[in-house]
Amino acid sequence: MSDGLFSLKKLTPPIRLMLGATGAALAVALAVAYFGIWPAYQRLKGLRAETEQLDATYSRMQKDIAGIPQQRTQTDAAEAERDAWVRDGVIEPLLGSYAMRGKSLLDPLANASGFAISAVKEDRFIPLQVPTPPPQQLHGRQLIECSGFGSYAQIVAFVQAAEQKFPFAILSGLRIESQSQTPERHKATITFEWPVKGEKRK
Amino acid sequence: MSASLHLNLLNDDERVCSSPVRMRVMLPIFAVLTVIGLCVWWSLLAVRLHNAVQVKHLQEARIADLKPSQEQVLSLRAREREARAVLEQLRFYRASRLCFSETLLRLPQHVPEAVQLTDVRIPLPPPLPPPPFSPPGLAVKTVPPGPTNLTEAVTLRVAGRAGSSKPSEAVRALLDAFRLPDFTNLVRAAEIPKGAIRQDTARGAAVRDTILFEITCDCGERRFK
């Protein structure tokens, strides 16, 4: 090594000093660039991106906030429409029973049409198809079965009155059976369905 | 001939380059200047970094100030979304409505004299299929919150007996009546199912010309959409 072409011993002291000083300076420069400038530059770049994102968020928030009155109007309109639909169409249990609710709704119509209701009972609950996005408060179809006796005309008049009075009531099942003892008076089992509140989505 | 003698009396370190710029002086100077330049750059970056941090904190503070109002907007939007989704679901229900009373009212006018209806029936909606079974060990599939079928078939079944000399013609007349405009707003198709016409044997030989029949009407579908 000592005999090598670039052996330090062959170099004169000023050259050795010059090389040492240059090497040391370059080492410091590299250290400053690698441990100081590069991380700072990266951090600055990251901060700029974050700031840009924050700017965009801030602008969006300002825009959103400026639209509060309009949004409130839209929300109120949607809720009012929903409430009207729920008030007009969705039934709630009476004394904890949909059968009681159905009876209270159908009895006056039966009396008016001459159909004699003998029994009203709560039938199945069928979940309703769900839109996208789904609501938190789901609704379903509650079947209410009502049986009784009457002539064909009375039975149909009863069905017609229910369909006219309750725009959300749907005839989902019907059975009219003739009775051999009373040819003019039939046994009818009529099932109406109404929308009702179901579970809340988790 | 005289030989010329060249004597070199200089040591290596005594030899001086003729150039006014001496490498051994300039190289360390350039190196040191580079270091100083890099340090200046680093300082400038540090200042800019400090400023950027300040700007970021300022922006965060402004955003934090707007947060309550923003939450108000988000809450209003969520309420609107919920109201519209409930409305949409109720619209599905409303859209599926079929009215039977008009059709049932017109039915007696079209029943031939020789026919006596004994049973008029609209079957209840079929039960929903059970939720999909997940074998143990496999991830449980998310169960949809409601049924996925968008339609539900509805039928009207009419059964009765027909007497007279030509009972089958009476039944045919009733079947044809279901294809008249009085019914076509509800009834899409009407047919006598296979084996649905049979002789009325229950009431003795005296009424052996009486036949029992059944007509099934396809009332289209309830569309939940």
XYZ file of N, CA, C and O in Angstrom, chain A:
808
model
N 0.840 -1.206 0.000
C 0.000 0.000 0.000
C 0.866 1.243 0.000
O 0.633 2.186 -0.715
N 1.942 1.113 0.849
C 2.813 2.284 0.949
C 3.536 2.550 -0.376
O 3.938 3.664 -0.639
N 3.650 1.508 -1.199
C 4.317 1.680 -2.493
C 3.316 1.995 -3.605
O 3.668 2.103 -4.763
N 2.089 2.072 -3.288
C 1.038 2.280 -4.299
C 1.172 3.641 -4.967
O 1.887 4.522 -4.476
N 0.487 3.762 -6.074
C 0.574 4.980 -6.881
C 0.093 6.205 -6.110
O 0.642 7.278 -6.218
N -1.009 5.966 -5.313
C -1.584 7.110 -4.581
C -1.260 7.050 -3.104
O -2.036 7.468 -2.290
N -0.177 6.473 -2.799
C 0.203 6.368 -1.386
C 0.299 7.776 -0.795
O 0.906 8.681 -1.391
N -0.296 7.941 0.390
C -0.310 9.275 1.012
C 1.096 9.733 1.378
O 1.395 10.934 1.383
N 1.946 8.733 1.682
C 3.299 9.109 2.107
C 4.079 9.774 0.972
O 5.004 10.539 1.202
N 3.661 9.426 -0.273
C 4.369 10.022 -1.405
C 3.971 11.480 -1.613
O 4.675 12.232 -2.265
N 2.743 11.830 -1.095
C 2.246 13.186 -1.305
C 2.931 14.152 -0.353
O 3.278 13.793 0.772
N 3.045 15.355 -0.792
C 3.678 16.375 0.055
C 2.676 16.804 1.112
O 1.454 16.680 0.900
N 3.093 17.315 2.220
C 2.170 17.715 3.292
C 1.117 18.719 2.839
O -0.034 18.569 3.200
N 1.435 19.736 2.043
C 0.352 20.658 1.632
C -0.731 19.951 0.825
O -1.916 20.228 0.992
N -0.297 19.003 -0.030
C -1.301 18.286 -0.830
C -2.156 17.414 0.086
O -3.393 17.343 -0.045
N -1.469 16.793 1.039
C -2.218 15.947 1.989
C -3.225 16.779 2.766
O -4.359 16.392 2.962
N -2.798 17.968 3.148
C -3.695 18.871 3.889
C -4.901 19.270 3.018
O -6.056 19.262 3.449
N -4.540 19.583 1.758
C -5.599 19.997 0.827
C -6.608 18.863 0.647
O -7.833 19.082 0.727
N -6.105 17.658 0.445
C -7.006 16.508 0.228
C -7.850 16.217 1.476
O -9.042 15.948 1.413
N -7.174 16.346 2.624
C -7.899 16.098 3.891
C -9.012 17.111 4.080
O -10.155 16.750 4.413
N -8.655 18.387 3.860
C -9.664 19.450 4.044
C -10.812 19.277 3.066
O -12.000 19.373 3.440
N -10.487 18.953 1.812
C -11.538 18.777 0.795
C -12.423 17.582 1.140
O -13.660 17.662 1.077
N -11.753 16.506 1.538
C -12.534 15.292 1.907
C -13.464 15.571 3.064
O -14.642 15.192 3.045
N -12.906 16.264 4.086
C -13.738 16.557 5.259
C -14.909 17.445 4.877
O -16.060 17.209 5.295
N -14.632 18.447 4.053
C -15.704 19.362 3.637
C -16.774 18.616 2.850
O -17.977 18.831 3.055
N -16.326 17.724 1.968
C -17.311 16.958 1.178
C -18.137 16.036 2.070
O -19.343 15.868 1.870
N -17.474 15.468 3.082
C -18.209 14.597 4.012
C -19.279 15.398 4.748
O -20.441 14.958 4.897
N -18.884 16.600 5.203
C -19.857 17.452 5.899
C -20.997 17.827 4.953
O -22.184 17.807 5.321
N -20.611 18.148 3.675
C -21.646 18.529 2.697
C -22.638 17.393 2.487
O -23.853 17.601 2.462
N -22.080 16.193 2.372
C -22.957 15.028 2.174
C -23.884 14.828 3.377
O -25.076 14.550 3.244
N -23.294 14.986 4.569
C -24.097 14.804 5.784
C -25.215 15.847 5.850
O -26.368 15.527 6.167
N -24.863 17.093 5.510
C -25.884 18.158 5.540
C -26.992 17.852 4.532
O -28.188 17.970 4.833
N -26.576 17.405 3.333
C -27.571 17.127 2.295
C -28.454 15.940 2.686
O -29.679 15.988 2.545
N -27.818 14.896 3.210
C -28.565 13.670 3.471
C -29.428 13.754 4.741
O -30.570 13.312 4.756
N -28.799 14.319 5.798
C -29.538 14.335 7.076
C -30.296 15.635 7.324
O -31.120 15.708 8.224
N -29.974 16.668 6.560
C -30.640 17.951 6.795
C -31.561 18.370 5.672
O -32.778 18.490 5.857
N -30.980 18.540 4.509
C -31.756 19.122 3.405
C -32.828 18.160 2.902
O -33.994 18.536 2.736
N -32.445 16.923 2.670
C -33.391 15.953 2.074
C -34.626 15.740 2.971
O -35.772 15.878 2.499
N -34.433 15.450 4.274
C -35.635 15.288 5.123
C -36.467 16.566 5.202
O -37.692 16.516 5.174
N -35.758 17.716 5.259
C -36.508 18.973 5.345
C -37.329 19.201 4.084
O -38.484 19.635 4.140
N -36.719 18.856 2.950
C -37.418 19.032 1.678
C -38.646 18.120 1.612
O -39.735 18.547 1.216
N -38.443 16.879 2.042
C -39.570 15.932 2.035
C -40.694 16.403 2.953
O -41.870 16.334 2.631
N -40.298 16.858 4.124
C -41.289 17.335 5.109
C -42.051 18.541 4.536
O -43.263 18.651 4.674
N -41.287 19.422 3.869
C -41.906 20.615 3.289
C -42.917 20.221 2.208
O -44.022 20.778 2.131
N -42.495 19.228 1.401
C -43.391 18.767 0.340
C -44.679 18.194 0.955
O -45.794 18.500 0.505
N -44.496 17.386 1.997
C -45.660 16.809 2.688
C -46.553 17.885 3.270
O -47.781 17.834 3.154
N -45.909 18.881 3.888
C -46.687 19.966 4.510
C -47.472 20.751 3.473
O -48.615 21.139 3.708
N -46.839 20.952 2.315
C -47.531 21.686 1.250
C -48.768 20.915 0.800
O -49.836 21.504 0.613
N -48.597 19.603 0.638
C -49.746 18.780 0.220
C -50.852 18.842 1.278
O -52.037 18.993 0.963
N -50.435 18.737 2.552
C -51.436 18.791 3.640
C -52.148 20.138 3.645
O -53.361 20.210 3.822
N -51.363 21.187 3.443
C -51.953 22.531 3.458
C -52.941 22.694 2.295
O -54.008 23.286 2.454
N -52.542 22.163 1.139
C -53.457 22.238 -0.012
C -54.760 21.515 0.294
O -55.851 21.994 -0.024
N -54.617 20.347 0.922
C -55.808 19.569 1.271
C -56.667 20.341 2.284
O -57.899 20.387 2.164
N -55.987 20.940 3.242
C -56.721 21.729 4.244
C -57.422 22.923 3.595
O -58.550 23.260 3.956
N -56.734 23.519 2.616
C -57.350 24.646 1.896
C -58.637 24.194 1.205
O -59.659 24.881 1.260
N -58.519 23.026 0.550
C -59.697 22.503 -0.168
C -60.821 22.203 0.825
O -61.996 22.535 0.585
N -60.450 21.610 1.949
C -61.458 21.299 2.980
C -62.113 22.585 3.480
O -63.337 22.657 3.617
N -61.275 23.576 3.712
C -61.791 24.837 4.226
C -62.766 25.479 3.227
O -63.848 25.933 3.601
N -62.350 25.449 1.936
C -63.229 26.036 0.911
C -64.549 25.282 0.855
O -65.626 25.884 0.751
N -64.448 23.931 0.915
C -65.667 23.121 0.844
C -66.575 23.411 2.045
O -67.793 23.538 1.903
N -65.941 23.531 3.213
C -66.742 23.809 4.409
C -67.430 25.163 4.309
O -68.603 25.293 4.659
N -66.676 26.142 3.802
C -67.274 27.476 3.653
C -68.472 27.432 2.712
O -69.511 28.033 2.968
N -68.285 26.667 1.610
C -69.360 26.540 0.621
C -70.572 25.844 1.260
O -71.721 26.267 1.084
N -70.274 24.769 2.013
C -71.357 24.028 2.688
C -72.115 24.942 3.640
O -73.344 24.941 3.698
N -71.334 25.705 4.404
C -71.958 26.550 5.426
C -72.794 27.650 4.771
O -73.875 27.989 5.248
N -72.279 28.142 3.637
C -73.067 29.166 2.922
C -74.389 28.587 2.441
O -75.371 29.314 2.281
N -74.413 27.258 2.217
C -75.644 26.630 1.712
C -76.583 26.140 2.802
O -77.539 25.414 2.510
N -76.325 26.502 4.074
C -77.173 26.012 5.172
C -78.644 26.389 4.990
O -79.513 25.513 5.112
N -78.962 27.619 4.663
C -80.403 27.944 4.529
C -81.086 27.090 3.460
O -82.187 26.575 3.683
N -80.392 26.916 2.338
C -80.985 26.106 1.258
C -81.117 24.648 1.705
O -82.140 23.995 1.469
N -80.064 24.160 2.392
C -80.099 22.775 2.852
C -81.227 22.565 3.864
O -81.920 21.564 3.852
N -81.413 23.584 4.721
C -82.477 23.478 5.727
C -83.847 23.405 5.036
O -84.701 22.608 5.422
N -83.994 24.206 3.997
C -85.268 24.190 3.253
C -85.504 22.807 2.639
O -86.609 22.254 2.737
N -84.443 22.283 2.018
C -84.576 20.955 1.374
C -84.904 19.884 2.403
O -85.761 19.028 2.186
N -84.199 19.937 3.538
C -84.420 18.927 4.586
C -85.843 19.027 5.120
O -86.530 18.005 5.285
N -86.269 20.244 5.380
C -87.620 20.433 5.913
C -88.675 19.925 4.929
O -89.654 19.284 5.326
N -88.425 20.200 3.634
C -89.394 19.756 2.614
C -89.453 18.234 2.569
O -90.546 17.645 2.530
N -88.272 17.604 2.588
C -88.243 16.128 2.518
C -88.908 15.527 3.750
O -89.678 14.556 3.648
N -88.623 16.112 4.911
C -89.214 15.570 6.138
C -90.728 15.787 6.183
O -91.472 14.929 6.652
N -91.143 16.942 5.668
C -92.589 17.209 5.655
C -93.302 16.216 4.743
O -94.363 15.681 5.098
N -92.680 15.949 3.593
C -93.297 14.988 2.668
C -93.339 13.598 3.299
O -94.354 12.907 3.252
N -92.224 13.203 3.909
C -92.189 11.887 4.563
C -93.237 11.809 5.667
O -93.978 10.831 5.776
N -93.319 12.868 6.478
C -94.275 12.852 7.586
C -95.708 12.738 7.068
O -96.538 12.050 7.669
N -95.963 13.418 5.938
C -97.321 13.346 5.370
C -97.635 11.915 4.922
O -98.726 11.398 5.182
N -96.661 11.291 4.273
C -96.861 9.905 3.829
C -97.065 8.983 5.022
O -97.939 8.124 5.013
N -96.245 9.181 6.036
C -96.339 8.312 7.224
C -97.678 8.526 7.921
O -98.345 7.583 8.333
N -98.089 9.797 8.016
C -99.348 10.116 8.693
C -100.523 9.508 7.937
O -101.423 8.918 8.520
N -100.474 9.617 6.598
C -101.611 9.138 5.797
C -101.625 7.628 5.610
O -102.684 7.040 5.426
N -100.433 7.039 5.608
C -100.411 5.643 5.189
C -99.915 4.640 6.206
O -100.438 3.526 6.282
N -98.925 5.024 6.987
C -98.311 4.037 7.886
C -99.166 3.915 9.145
O -99.497 4.923 9.771
N -99.550 2.695 9.480
C -100.380 2.526 10.682
C -99.505 2.141 11.865
O -98.409 1.601 11.707
N -100.027 2.437 13.045
C -99.317 2.092 14.278
C -100.215 1.196 15.104
O -101.444 1.236 14.959
N -99.627 0.379 15.965
C -100.474 -0.525 16.753
C -101.415 0.258 17.676
O -101.065 1.334 18.162
N -102.581 -0.304 17.869
C -103.518 0.279 18.833
C -103.558 -0.680 20.024
O -103.819 -1.878 19.842
N -103.277 -0.168 21.188
C -103.160 -0.998 22.396
C -102.190 -2.154 22.157
O -102.415 -3.290 22.544
N -101.137 -1.841 21.444
C -100.092 -2.832 21.199
C -100.444 -3.870 20.159
O -99.748 -4.881 20.037
N -101.505 -3.649 19.403
C -101.927 -4.675 18.458
C -102.321 -4.062 17.121
O -103.096 -3.101 17.064
N -101.790 -4.647 16.080
C -102.203 -4.206 14.744
C -103.611 -4.695 14.416
O -104.304 -4.084 13.607
N -103.995 -5.804 15.028
C -105.353 -6.317 14.805
C -106.374 -5.291 15.308
O -107.378 -5.004 14.643
N -106.083 -4.740 16.483
C -106.990 -3.722 17.045
C -107.036 -2.489 16.149
O -108.081 -1.893 15.937
N -105.863 -2.123 15.641
C -105.819 -0.966 14.741
C -106.643 -1.249 13.482
O -107.447 -0.424 13.038
N -106.440 -2.455 12.932
C -107.186 -2.837 11.733
C -108.675 -2.840 11.996
O -109.468 -2.351 11.180
N -109.059 -3.362 13.144
C -110.488 -3.405 13.486
C -111.058 -1.991 13.581
O -112.137 -1.703 13.061
N -110.280 -1.122 14.235
C -110.780 0.250 14.395
C -110.925 0.952 13.042
O -111.801 1.802 12.870
N -110.075 0.598 12.107
C -110.150 1.236 10.792
C -111.245 0.616 9.919
O -111.919 1.319 9.160
N -111.398 -0.701 10.048
C -112.286 -1.405 9.111
C -113.732 -1.516 9.602
O -114.645 -1.638 8.779
N -113.923 -1.499 10.894
C -115.278 -1.654 11.437
C -116.286 -0.654 10.847
O -117.368 -1.061 10.415
N -115.953 0.627 10.827
C -116.941 1.579 10.283
C -117.301 1.277 8.825
O -118.457 1.411 8.430
N -116.297 0.849 8.052
C -116.546 0.550 6.638
C -117.419 -0.698 6.510
O -118.309 -0.768 5.645
N -117.151 -1.673 7.377
C -117.937 -2.915 7.335
C -119.392 -2.607 7.691
O -120.315 -3.095 7.031
N -119.568 -1.792 8.719
C -120.931 -1.429 9.122
C -121.665 -0.729 7.987
O -122.846 -0.993 7.732
N -120.941 0.163 7.308
C -121.581 0.919 6.231
C -121.927 0.029 5.043
O -122.924 0.256 4.366
N -121.105 -0.977 4.807
C -121.345 -1.817 3.618
C -122.227 -3.030 3.924
O -122.660 -3.716 3.001
N -122.438 -3.306 5.201
C -123.290 -4.438 5.572
C -122.527 -5.735 5.743
O -123.113 -6.788 5.990
N -121.227 -5.663 5.641
C -120.406 -6.857 5.843
C -120.189 -7.037 7.345
O -119.783 -6.097 8.043
N -120.486 -8.238 7.832
C -120.382 -8.468 9.280
C -119.030 -9.076 9.615
O -118.751 -10.221 9.265
N -118.210 -8.284 10.269
C -116.879 -8.789 10.651
C -117.023 -9.648 11.897
O -117.606 -9.222 12.900
N -116.502 -10.863 11.828
C -116.557 -11.732 13.010
C -115.226 -11.779 13.741
O -115.187 -11.988 14.945
N -114.137 -11.611 13.012
C -112.828 -11.652 13.678
C -111.804 -10.865 12.867
O -111.863 -10.845 11.641
N -110.912 -10.223 13.602
C -109.791 -9.545 12.951
C -108.531 -10.040 13.630
O -108.474 -10.089 14.859
N -107.574 -10.469 12.853
C -106.334 -10.916 13.498
C -105.102 -10.453 12.725
O -105.168 -10.202 11.528
N -104.046 -10.345 13.504
C -102.787 -9.881 12.940
C -102.124 -11.040 12.208
O -101.997 -12.119 12.779
N -101.760 -10.818 10.981
C -101.086 -11.879 10.227
C -99.594 -11.563 10.157
O -99.087 -10.842 10.992
N -98.958 -12.026 9.103
C -97.501 -11.900 8.980
C -97.037 -10.448 8.830
O -97.791 -9.586 8.410
N -95.783 -10.239 9.148
C -95.093 -8.989 8.811
C -94.093 -9.340 7.709
O -93.310 -10.269 7.857
N -94.174 -8.627 6.606
C -93.247 -8.902 5.495
C -92.356 -7.679 5.305
O -92.862 -6.573 5.087
N -91.048 -7.858 5.418
C -90.168 -6.694 5.202
C -90.340 -6.149 3.790
O -90.630 -6.901 2.856
N -90.167 -4.865 3.684
C -90.362 -4.208 2.382
C -89.000 -4.060 1.686
O -87.975 -3.925 2.354
N -89.054 -4.067 0.380
C -87.828 -3.890 -0.402
C -87.157 -2.572 0.001
O -87.839 -1.598 0.311
N -85.846 -2.604 -0.024
C -85.082 -1.478 0.528
C -84.410 -0.699 -0.603
O -83.785 -1.301 -1.466
N -84.565 0.631 -0.602
C -83.897 1.411 -1.656
C -82.407 1.566 -1.371
O -81.925 1.171 -0.311
N -81.726 2.157 -2.309
C -80.301 2.458 -2.122
C -80.127 3.981 -2.154
O -80.534 4.587 -3.133
N -79.573 4.595 -1.139
C -79.100 4.041 0.124
C -80.279 3.682 1.029
O -81.331 4.330 0.956
N -80.090 2.672 1.866
C -81.216 2.251 2.715
C -81.459 3.226 3.861
O -80.517 3.846 4.351
N -82.720 3.355 4.299
C -82.975 4.235 5.450
C -82.605 3.535 6.756
O -82.497 2.305 6.793
N -82.441 4.325 7.780
C -82.195 3.730 9.114
C -83.489 3.092 9.622
O -83.477 2.005 10.162
N -84.585 3.826 9.423
C -85.886 3.323 9.869
C -86.514 2.532 8.715
O -86.927 3.098 7.719
N -86.548 1.234 8.887
C -87.108 0.398 7.827
C -88.616 0.272 8.018
O -89.124 0.409 9.128
N -89.302 0.009 6.917
C -90.741 -0.214 6.964
C -91.061 -1.575 6.364
O -90.260 -2.132 5.614
N -92.203 -2.079 6.713
C -92.607 -3.384 6.194
C -94.096 -3.415 5.937
O -94.797 -2.414 6.108
N -94.558 -4.588 5.506
C -95.980 -4.758 5.193
C -96.608 -5.601 6.302
O -96.169 -6.709 6.557
N -97.601 -5.044 6.939
C -98.291 -5.784 7.995
C -99.616 -6.306 7.446
O -100.462 -5.523 7.001
N -99.753 -7.602 7.466
C -100.986 -8.207 6.981
C -101.988 -8.295 8.129
O -101.634 -8.715 9.240
N -103.212 -7.887 7.860
C -104.276 -7.953 8.873
C -105.445 -8.715 8.253
O -105.984 -8.306 7.224
N -105.761 -9.816 8.867
C -106.823 -10.674 8.309
C -108.139 -10.374 9.006
O -108.204 -10.263 10.226
N -109.156 -10.280 8.179
C -110.453 -9.914 8.724
C -111.471 -10.899 8.145
O -111.570 -11.047 6.931
N -112.147 -11.620 8.993
C -113.116 -12.586 8.458
C -114.522 -12.207 8.895
O -114.726 -11.557 9.931
N -115.468 -12.624 8.076
C -116.851 -12.280 8.379
C -117.796 -12.863 7.349
O -117.397 -13.716 6.535
N -119.000 -12.375 7.375
C -120.041 -12.910 6.486
C -120.760 -11.767 5.784
O -120.910 -10.684 6.338
N -121.202 -12.067 4.584
C -121.979 -11.073 3.845
C -122.262 -11.573 2.447
O -121.705 -12.597 2.008
N -123.129 -10.856 1.770
C -123.389 -11.217 0.381
C -122.171 -10.789 -0.442
O -121.342 -10.007 0.021
N -122.123 -11.294 -1.679
C -120.989 -10.939 -2.533
C -120.912 -9.415 -2.695
O -119.832 -8.829 -2.596
N -122.076 -8.793 -2.892
C -122.102 -7.340 -3.091
C -121.586 -6.619 -1.848
O -120.840 -5.628 -1.952
N -121.972 -7.119 -0.684
C -121.518 -6.468 0.561
C -120.003 -6.626 0.733
O -119.312 -5.691 1.141
N -119.541 -7.822 0.419
C -118.095 -8.078 0.571
C -117.302 -7.151 -0.349
O -116.334 -6.499 0.065
N -117.755 -7.081 -1.603
C -117.029 -6.248 -2.571
C -117.161 -4.765 -2.206
O -116.193 -3.999 -2.331
N -118.326 -4.377 -1.715
C -118.495 -2.975 -1.298
C -117.540 -2.649 -0.153
O -116.970 -1.543 -0.098
N -117.359 -3.590 0.736
C -116.429 -3.402 1.857
C -114.996 -3.245 1.335
O -114.269 -2.319 1.738
N -114.621 -4.117 0.410
C -113.263 -4.037 -0.166
C -113.085 -2.703 -0.884
O -112.059 -2.024 -0.730
N -114.112 -2.321 -1.623
C -114.025 -1.068 -2.388
C -113.899 0.138 -1.442
O -113.083 1.036 -1.672
N -114.690 0.119 -0.385
C -114.626 1.238 0.570
C -113.240 1.334 1.196
O -112.688 2.433 1.352
N -112.676 0.181 1.538
C -111.329 0.197 2.143
C -110.299 0.702 1.149
O -109.417 1.502 1.509
N -110.400 0.265 -0.094
C -109.417 0.701 -1.099
C -109.539 2.200 -1.368
O -108.553 2.866 -1.651
N -110.782 2.703 -1.282
C -110.966 4.133 -1.550
C -110.550 4.991 -0.358
O -109.953 6.040 -0.516
N -110.864 4.508 0.835
C -110.596 5.334 2.019
C -109.116 5.310 2.404
O -108.586 6.320 2.866
N -108.485 4.172 2.234
C -107.084 4.059 2.661
C -106.194 3.851 1.442
O -106.080 2.728 0.943
N -105.560 4.906 0.987
C -104.754 4.753 -0.240
C -103.538 3.849 -0.064
O -102.925 3.447 -1.039
N -103.209 3.544 1.177
C -102.067 2.661 1.399
C -102.498 1.231 1.739
O -101.660 0.372 1.949
N -103.796 1.007 1.841
C -104.266 -0.352 2.142
C -104.314 -1.151 0.846
O -104.822 -0.668 -0.167
N -103.763 -2.319 0.882
C -103.735 -3.159 -0.319
C -104.373 -4.502 0.024
O -104.060 -5.103 1.053
N -105.278 -4.911 -0.848
C -105.895 -6.224 -0.659
C -104.854 -7.265 -1.041
O -104.506 -7.399 -2.202
N -104.349 -7.976 -0.047
C -103.295 -8.939 -0.389
C -103.791 -10.377 -0.331
O -103.072 -11.287 -0.729
N -104.998 -10.577 0.135
C -105.546 -11.929 0.140
C -107.053 -11.885 0.279
O -107.597 -10.984 0.935
N -107.712 -12.811 -0.383
C -109.180 -12.831 -0.311
C -109.649 -14.254 -0.506
O -109.097 -15.004 -1.321
N -110.632 -14.614 0.263
C -111.251 -15.916 0.027
C -112.741 -15.768 0.315
O -113.128 -15.435 1.437
N -113.531 -15.981 -0.716
C -114.984 -15.947 -0.550
C -115.485 -17.362 -0.797
O -115.278 -17.917 -1.879
N -116.078 -17.943 0.219
C -116.567 -19.323 0.093
C -118.082 -19.307 0.226
O -118.619 -18.707 1.177
N -118.716 -19.994 -0.692
C -120.188 -20.072 -0.604
C -120.563 -21.028 0.544
O -119.831 -21.968 0.860
N -121.676 -20.737 1.156
C -122.170 -21.577 2.253
C -123.448 -22.270 1.773
O -124.376 -21.588 1.298
N -123.474 -23.577 1.879
C -124.635 -24.298 1.332
C -125.922 -23.955 2.093
O -127.003 -23.906 1.504
N -125.778 -23.654 3.398
C -126.985 -23.332 4.176
C -127.495 -21.926 3.857
O -128.684 -21.654 3.917
N -126.595 -21.026 3.556
C -127.006 -19.638 3.281
C -126.440 -19.227 1.919
O -125.377 -18.612 1.844
N -127.175 -19.550 0.841
C -126.632 -19.307 -0.500
C -126.327 -17.829 -0.777
O -125.443 -17.518 -1.563
N -127.027 -16.929 -0.126
C -126.808 -15.504 -0.396
C -125.759 -14.883 0.534
O -125.381 -13.726 0.373
N -125.375 -15.655 1.522
C -124.457 -15.112 2.526
C -123.196 -15.981 2.531
O -123.253 -17.181 2.791
N -122.100 -15.355 2.219
C -120.854 -16.111 2.073
C -119.908 -15.816 3.230
O -120.007 -14.781 3.874
N -119.012 -16.775 3.358
C -117.959 -16.553 4.351
C -116.775 -15.913 3.622
O -116.358 -16.395 2.564
N -116.285 -14.844 4.155
C -115.160 -14.159 3.488
C -114.001 -13.960 4.453
O -114.200 -13.609 5.621
N -112.836 -14.240 3.951
C -111.616 -13.945 4.709
C -110.826 -12.947 3.861
O -110.371 -13.282 2.768
N -110.737 -11.748 4.357
C -110.117 -10.667 3.584
C -108.846 -10.227 4.304
O -108.884 -9.937 5.504
N -107.766 -10.205 3.577
C -106.504 -9.774 4.189
C -106.041 -8.486 3.527
O -105.821 -8.448 2.318
N -105.959 -7.476 4.339
C -105.408 -6.205 3.859
C -104.000 -6.056 4.403
O -103.676 -6.601 5.466
N -103.205 -5.309 3.691
C -101.883 -5.001 4.249
C -101.685 -3.498 4.272
O -102.202 -2.759 3.420
N -100.954 -3.057 5.271
C -100.608 -1.640 5.440
C -99.110 -1.542 5.671
O -98.513 -2.467 6.231
N -98.542 -0.420 5.307
C -97.131 -0.246 5.691
C -97.035 0.084 7.180
O -97.871 0.826 7.698
N -96.043 -0.511 7.811
C -95.812 -0.230 9.236
C -94.314 -0.041 9.462
O -93.505 -0.466 8.634
N -94.008 0.560 10.578
C -92.597 0.735 10.922
C -91.986 -0.614 11.254
O -92.608 -1.416 11.963
N -90.790 -0.838 10.753
C -90.094 -2.079 11.084
C -88.942 -1.788 12.012
O -89.001 -0.863 12.821
N -87.898 -2.555 11.844
C -86.739 -2.371 12.726
C -85.919 -1.170 12.275
O -86.040 -0.726 11.134
N -85.086 -0.719 13.194
C -84.100 0.299 12.802
C -82.850 -0.447 12.379
O -82.440 -1.398 13.036
N -82.296 0.004 11.268
C -81.115 -0.674 10.756
C -79.928 -0.382 11.672
O -79.767 0.734 12.154
N -79.093 -1.450 11.861
C -77.921 -1.237 12.737
C -76.774 -0.653 11.926
O -76.655 -0.876 10.774
